[in-house]
Coordinates of C-alpha atoms in Angstrom, one line a residue:
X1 CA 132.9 115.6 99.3
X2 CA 133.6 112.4 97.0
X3 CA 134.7 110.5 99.9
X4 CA 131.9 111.5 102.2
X5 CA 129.9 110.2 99.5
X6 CA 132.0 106.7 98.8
X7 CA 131.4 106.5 102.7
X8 CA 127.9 106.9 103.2
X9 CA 127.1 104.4 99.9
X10 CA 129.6 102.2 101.9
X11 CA 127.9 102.5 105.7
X12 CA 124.6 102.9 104.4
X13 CA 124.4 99.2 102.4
X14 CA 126.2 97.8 105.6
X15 CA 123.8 99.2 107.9
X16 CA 120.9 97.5 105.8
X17 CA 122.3 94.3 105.5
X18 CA 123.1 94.0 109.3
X19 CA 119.5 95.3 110.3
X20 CA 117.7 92.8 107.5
X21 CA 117.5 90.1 110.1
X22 CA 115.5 91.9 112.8
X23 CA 113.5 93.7 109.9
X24 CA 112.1 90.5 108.5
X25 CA 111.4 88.9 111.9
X26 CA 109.7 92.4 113.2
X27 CA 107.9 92.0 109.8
X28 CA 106.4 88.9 110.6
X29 CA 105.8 89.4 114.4
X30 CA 103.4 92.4 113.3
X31 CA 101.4 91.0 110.7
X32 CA 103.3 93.0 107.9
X33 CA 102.9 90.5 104.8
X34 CA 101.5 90.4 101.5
X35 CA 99.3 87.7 101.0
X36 CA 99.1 86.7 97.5
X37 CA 95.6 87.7 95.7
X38 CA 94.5 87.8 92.0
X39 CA 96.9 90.8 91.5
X40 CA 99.7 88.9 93.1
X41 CA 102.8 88.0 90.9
X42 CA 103.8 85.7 94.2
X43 CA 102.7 83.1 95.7
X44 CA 103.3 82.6 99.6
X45 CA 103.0 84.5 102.4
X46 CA 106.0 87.5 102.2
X47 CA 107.0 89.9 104.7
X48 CA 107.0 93.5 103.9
X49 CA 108.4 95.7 105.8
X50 CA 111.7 95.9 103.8
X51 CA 111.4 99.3 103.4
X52 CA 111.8 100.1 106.9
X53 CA 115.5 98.7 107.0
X54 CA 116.0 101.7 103.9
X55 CA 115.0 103.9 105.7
X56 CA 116.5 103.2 108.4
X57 CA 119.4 102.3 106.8
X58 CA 119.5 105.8 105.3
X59 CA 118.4 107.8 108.1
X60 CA 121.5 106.6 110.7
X61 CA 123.8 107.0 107.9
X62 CA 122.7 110.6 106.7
X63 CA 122.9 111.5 110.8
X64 CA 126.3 110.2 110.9
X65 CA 127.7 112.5 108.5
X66 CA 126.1 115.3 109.0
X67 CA 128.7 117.1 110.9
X68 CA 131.0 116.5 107.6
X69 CA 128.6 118.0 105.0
X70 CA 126.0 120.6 106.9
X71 CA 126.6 122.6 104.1
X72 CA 125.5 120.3 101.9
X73 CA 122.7 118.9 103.8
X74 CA 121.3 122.0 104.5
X75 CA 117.7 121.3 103.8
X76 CA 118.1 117.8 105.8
X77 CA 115.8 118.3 108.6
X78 CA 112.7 119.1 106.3
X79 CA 112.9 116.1 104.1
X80 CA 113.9 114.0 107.0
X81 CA 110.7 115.2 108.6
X82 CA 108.5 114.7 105.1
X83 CA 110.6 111.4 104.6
X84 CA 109.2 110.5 108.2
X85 CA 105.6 111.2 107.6
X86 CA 105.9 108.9 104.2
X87 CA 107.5 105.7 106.1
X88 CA 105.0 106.2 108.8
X89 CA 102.0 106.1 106.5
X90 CA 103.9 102.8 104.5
X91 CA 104.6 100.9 108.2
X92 CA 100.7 101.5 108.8
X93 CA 99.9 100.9 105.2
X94 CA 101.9 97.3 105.3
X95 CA 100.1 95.9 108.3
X96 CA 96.8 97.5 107.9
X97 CA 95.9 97.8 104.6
X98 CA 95.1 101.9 104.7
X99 CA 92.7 102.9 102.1
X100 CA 93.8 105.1 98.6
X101 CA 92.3 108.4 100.0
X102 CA 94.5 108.4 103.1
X103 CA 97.9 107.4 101.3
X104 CA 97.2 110.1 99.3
X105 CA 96.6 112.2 102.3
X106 CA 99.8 111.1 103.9
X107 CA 101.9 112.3 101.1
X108 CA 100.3 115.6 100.5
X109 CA 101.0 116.4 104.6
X110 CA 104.4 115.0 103.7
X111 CA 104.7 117.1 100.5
X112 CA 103.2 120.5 102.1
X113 CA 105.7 119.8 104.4
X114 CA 109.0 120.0 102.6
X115 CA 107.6 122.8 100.6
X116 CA 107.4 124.7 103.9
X117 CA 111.2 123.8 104.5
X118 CA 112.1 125.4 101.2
X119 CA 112.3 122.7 98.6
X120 CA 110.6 123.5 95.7
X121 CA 110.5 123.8 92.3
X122 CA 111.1 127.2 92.1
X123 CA 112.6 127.1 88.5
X124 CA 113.5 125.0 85.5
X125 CA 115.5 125.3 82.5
X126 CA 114.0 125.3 79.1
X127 CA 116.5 123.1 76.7
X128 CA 118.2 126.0 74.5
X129 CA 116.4 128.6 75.9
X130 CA 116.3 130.6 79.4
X131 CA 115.8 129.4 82.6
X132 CA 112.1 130.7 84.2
X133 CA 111.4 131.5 87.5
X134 CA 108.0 130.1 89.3
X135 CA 106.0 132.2 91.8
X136 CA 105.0 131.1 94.9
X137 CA 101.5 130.0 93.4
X138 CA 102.6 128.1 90.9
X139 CA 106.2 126.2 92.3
X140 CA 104.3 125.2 95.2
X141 CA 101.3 123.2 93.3
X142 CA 104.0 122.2 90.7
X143 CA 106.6 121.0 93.9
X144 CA 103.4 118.7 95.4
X145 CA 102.2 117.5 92.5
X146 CA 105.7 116.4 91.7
X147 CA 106.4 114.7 94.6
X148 CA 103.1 112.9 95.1
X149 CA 103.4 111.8 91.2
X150 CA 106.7 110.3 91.7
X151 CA 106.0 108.4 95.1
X152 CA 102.8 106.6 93.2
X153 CA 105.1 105.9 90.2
X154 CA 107.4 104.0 92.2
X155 CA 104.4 102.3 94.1
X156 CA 103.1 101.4 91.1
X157 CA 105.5 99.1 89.3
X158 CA 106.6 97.6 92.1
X159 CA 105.2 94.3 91.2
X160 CA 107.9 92.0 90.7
X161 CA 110.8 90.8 93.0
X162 CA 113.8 93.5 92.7
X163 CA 111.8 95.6 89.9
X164 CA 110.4 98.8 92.0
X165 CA 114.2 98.9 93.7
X166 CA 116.4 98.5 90.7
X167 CA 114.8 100.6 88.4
X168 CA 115.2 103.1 91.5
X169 CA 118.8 102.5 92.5
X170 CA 119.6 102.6 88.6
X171 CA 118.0 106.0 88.6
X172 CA 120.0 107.1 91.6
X173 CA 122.9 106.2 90.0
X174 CA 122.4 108.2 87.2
X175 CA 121.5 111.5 89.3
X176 CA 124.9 110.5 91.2
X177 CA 126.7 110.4 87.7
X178 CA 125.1 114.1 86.6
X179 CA 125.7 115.5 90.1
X180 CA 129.5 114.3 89.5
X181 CA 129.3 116.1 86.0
X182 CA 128.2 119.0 87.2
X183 CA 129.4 119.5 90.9
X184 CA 125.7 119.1 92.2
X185 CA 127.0 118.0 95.8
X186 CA 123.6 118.0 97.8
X187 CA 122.7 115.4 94.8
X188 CA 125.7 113.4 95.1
X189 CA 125.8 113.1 99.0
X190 CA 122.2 111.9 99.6
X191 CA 122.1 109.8 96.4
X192 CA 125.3 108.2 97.2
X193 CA 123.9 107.3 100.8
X194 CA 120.4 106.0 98.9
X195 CA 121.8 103.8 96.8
X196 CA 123.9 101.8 99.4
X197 CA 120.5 101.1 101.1
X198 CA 118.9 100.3 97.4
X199 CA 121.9 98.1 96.6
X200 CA 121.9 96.5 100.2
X201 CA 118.3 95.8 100.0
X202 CA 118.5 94.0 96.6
X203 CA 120.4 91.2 98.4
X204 CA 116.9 90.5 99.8
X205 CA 115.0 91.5 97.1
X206 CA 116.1 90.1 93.5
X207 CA 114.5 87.0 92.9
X208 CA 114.1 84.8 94.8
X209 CA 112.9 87.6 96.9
X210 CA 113.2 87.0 100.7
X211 CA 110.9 90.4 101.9
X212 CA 109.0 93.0 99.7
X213 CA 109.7 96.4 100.2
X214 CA 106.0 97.4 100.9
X215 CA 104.9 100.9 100.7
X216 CA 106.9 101.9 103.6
X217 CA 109.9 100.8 101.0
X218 CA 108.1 102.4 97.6
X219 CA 107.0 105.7 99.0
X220 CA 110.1 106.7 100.7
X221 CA 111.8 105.6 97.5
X222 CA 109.6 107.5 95.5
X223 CA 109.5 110.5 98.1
X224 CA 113.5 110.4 97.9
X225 CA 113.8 110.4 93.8
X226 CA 111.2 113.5 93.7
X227 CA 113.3 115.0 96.5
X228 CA 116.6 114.9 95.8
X229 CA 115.6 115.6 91.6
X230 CA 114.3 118.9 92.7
X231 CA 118.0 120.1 93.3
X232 CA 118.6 119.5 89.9
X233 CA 115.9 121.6 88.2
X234 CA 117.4 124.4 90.6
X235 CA 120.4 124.1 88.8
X236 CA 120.7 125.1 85.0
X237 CA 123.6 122.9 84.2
X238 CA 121.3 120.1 85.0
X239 CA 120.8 120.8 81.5
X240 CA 116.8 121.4 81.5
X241 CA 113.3 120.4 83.5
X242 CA 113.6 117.3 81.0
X243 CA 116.4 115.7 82.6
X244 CA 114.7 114.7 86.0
X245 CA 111.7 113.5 84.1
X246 CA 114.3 111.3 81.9
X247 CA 115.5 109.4 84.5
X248 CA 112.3 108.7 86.6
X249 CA 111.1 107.7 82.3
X250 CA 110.4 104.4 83.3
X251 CA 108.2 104.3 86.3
X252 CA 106.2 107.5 85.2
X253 CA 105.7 106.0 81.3
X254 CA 104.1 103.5 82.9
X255 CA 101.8 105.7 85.7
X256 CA 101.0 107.5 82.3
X257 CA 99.8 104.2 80.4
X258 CA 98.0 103.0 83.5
X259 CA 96.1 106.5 84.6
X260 CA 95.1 106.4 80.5
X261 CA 93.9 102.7 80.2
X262 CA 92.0 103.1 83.6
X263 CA 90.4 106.4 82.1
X264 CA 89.1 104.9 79.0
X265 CA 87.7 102.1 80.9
X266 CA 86.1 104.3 83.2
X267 CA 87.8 102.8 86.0
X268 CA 89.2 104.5 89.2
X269 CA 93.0 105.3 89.2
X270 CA 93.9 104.4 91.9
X271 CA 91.9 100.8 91.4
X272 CA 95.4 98.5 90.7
X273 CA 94.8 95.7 87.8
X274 CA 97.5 93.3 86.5
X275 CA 98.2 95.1 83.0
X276 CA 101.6 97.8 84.0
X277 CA 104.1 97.0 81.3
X278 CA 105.4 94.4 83.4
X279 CA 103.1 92.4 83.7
X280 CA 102.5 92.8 79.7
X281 CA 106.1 91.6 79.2
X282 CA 105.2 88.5 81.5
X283 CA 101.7 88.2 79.0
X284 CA 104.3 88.4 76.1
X285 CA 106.2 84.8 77.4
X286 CA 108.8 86.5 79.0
X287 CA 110.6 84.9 82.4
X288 CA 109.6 87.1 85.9
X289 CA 113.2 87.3 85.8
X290 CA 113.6 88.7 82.2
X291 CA 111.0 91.0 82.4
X292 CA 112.8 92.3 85.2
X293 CA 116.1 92.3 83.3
X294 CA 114.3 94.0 80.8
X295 CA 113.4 96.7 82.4
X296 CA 116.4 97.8 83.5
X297 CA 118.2 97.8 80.6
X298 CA 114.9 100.2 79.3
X299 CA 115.4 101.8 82.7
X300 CA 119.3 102.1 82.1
X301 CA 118.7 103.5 78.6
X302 CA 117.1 106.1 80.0
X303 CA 119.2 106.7 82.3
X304 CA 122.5 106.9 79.8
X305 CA 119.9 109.8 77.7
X306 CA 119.6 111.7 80.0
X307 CA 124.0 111.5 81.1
X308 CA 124.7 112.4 77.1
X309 CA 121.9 115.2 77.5
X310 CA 123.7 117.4 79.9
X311 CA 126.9 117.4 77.4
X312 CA 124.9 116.7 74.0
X313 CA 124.8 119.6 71.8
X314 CA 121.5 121.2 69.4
X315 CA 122.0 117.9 67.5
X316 CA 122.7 115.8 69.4
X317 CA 119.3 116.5 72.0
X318 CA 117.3 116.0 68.9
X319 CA 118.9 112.7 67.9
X320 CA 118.6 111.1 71.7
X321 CA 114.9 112.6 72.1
X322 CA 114.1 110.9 69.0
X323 CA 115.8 107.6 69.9
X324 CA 113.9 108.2 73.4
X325 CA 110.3 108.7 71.9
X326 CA 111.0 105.3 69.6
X327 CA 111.4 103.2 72.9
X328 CA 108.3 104.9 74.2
X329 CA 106.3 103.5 71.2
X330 CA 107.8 100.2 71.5
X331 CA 107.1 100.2 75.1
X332 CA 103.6 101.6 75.0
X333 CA 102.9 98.6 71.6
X334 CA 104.5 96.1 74.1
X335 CA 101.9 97.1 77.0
X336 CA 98.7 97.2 74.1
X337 CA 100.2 93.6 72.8
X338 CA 100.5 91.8 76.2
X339 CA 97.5 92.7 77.9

């Protein structure tokens, strides 16, 4: 399955890169660009639709070897149908503007439905404990809740050129190293074929940036990392329910910081402002570029904890989660100092 896997990173970042052309000039042709605002970290007119070549990109691939891991890719059809409803509601989204309540709607229906196809948080493992089992009425809440948290994380601090999709591909990379670690193959086969379109699209996207990913990229990102972290908690040797929320530490950190900070200023959440992290380590007289280096070395960090986790022993947990909640204050002080 190793070499289904090298494949589809392989085909996948080729197929982006050749459809990358047609993407950006579809983009345009539509009326899919951001338009720089008071929010806006850019400034010029920048197509959007990049995350329609990763879908794309990932879709075509995922069909084509399908007959060599079925097994694998069992629960396929339902996330390709949830993933579906998420870049549909993003293409809309990047040309028309949609407002917050009918995102959200879109990735509930998108949510609901790959809980229907079976993929849910159904259980987790409690770090040197037992593993619990979840009814029905509480996996279900727990799966969509999940999902829809992670998609809006992503969203959310994608505001600089190659940020949202590097701290995403490093954290695929990361679930690709534990699935090797611990024979996860549904994990390794679909993040394998997601990061080829994450590393294709980066080509485009580091800065100078040539097209924004746009919701249609940023949800189906997020929808993907939710997704295909759900067949780790199903697996104890995945170490614990800790591990997924490890890797994804940068991106939801910052959701956390922002639903807080909009809470005590009594403003909605989903109202976006110009104070995520990243834009405090901009505040702080830090380079677009370094901040976005920055990041995903935080974003790398995170990801190496949560490697040494699923071999670390009583001590060892203790010493990472400690050196895990210092970063977490420097990051949060870093946020309070550059507003």
């Amino acid at each position: 399955m190793v070499w289904v896997s090298i494949i589809g990173f392989l085909v996948s970042g080729l197929l982006l890169i050749a459809l990358m052309p047609w993407i950006r000039r579809l983009s345009l042709r539509i009326g899919a660009v951001s338009v720089p605002n008071e929010r806006s970290m850019h400034t010029k007119v920048m197509p959007q639709l990049g995350g329609l070549a990763i879908f794309l990109s990932f879709l075509l691939t995922a069909l084509l070897l399908y007959p060599f891991a079925k097994e694998q890719l069992s629960p396929f059809i339902g996330i390709l149908a949830s993933a579906l409803i998420i870049e549909i509601v993003g293409i809309i989204d990047d040309k028309y503007a949609l407002s917050a309540k009918w995102k959200m709607a879109g990735q509930m229906v998108a949510a609901i439905v790959v809980v229907l196809f079976g993929v849910t948080i159904d259980q987790v493992h409690i770090p040197f404990g037992d593993t619990i089992f979840f009814p029905d009425w509480v996996s279900i809440p727990l799966t969509i809740i999940w999902i829809v948290g992670v998609i809006n994380a992503v969203n959310w601090i994608d505001g600089l050129d190659g940020l949202a999709s590097g701290v995403a591909g490093i954290a695929i990379a990361t679930m690709i190293v534990i699935a090797l670690l611990t024979g996860n193959l549904p994990v390794l086969l679909l993040g394998a074929i997601l990061l080829g379109s994450v590393a294709g699209f980066l080509i485009f996207n580091f800065e100078p940036a040539k097209i924004f990913m746009g919701e249609s990229g940023a949800g189906f990102l997020g929808f993907m990392l939710a997704t295909v972290s759900i067949f780790g908690f199903k697996q104890a040797i995945f170490v614990s329910f800790i591990i997924p929320i490890i890797i994804l530490g940068v991106p939801l950190f910052d959701t956390m910081l922002a639903m807080l900070r909009r809470s005590l200023n009594r403003k909605p959440l989903y109202i976006a402002d110009r104070q995520h992290l990243h834009h405090s380590l901009v505040g702080l007289g830090l380079s677009r570029k370094s901040t976005v280096f920055v990041m995903y070395l935080v974003s790398a960090f995170f990801g190496a904890c949560a490697i040494i986790l699923t071999k670390a022993s009583t001590s060892g947990v203790t010493t990472v989660l400690l050196m895990l909640l210092i970063v977490l204050v420097l990051l949060a002080g870093a946020e309070v100092v550059g507003i």
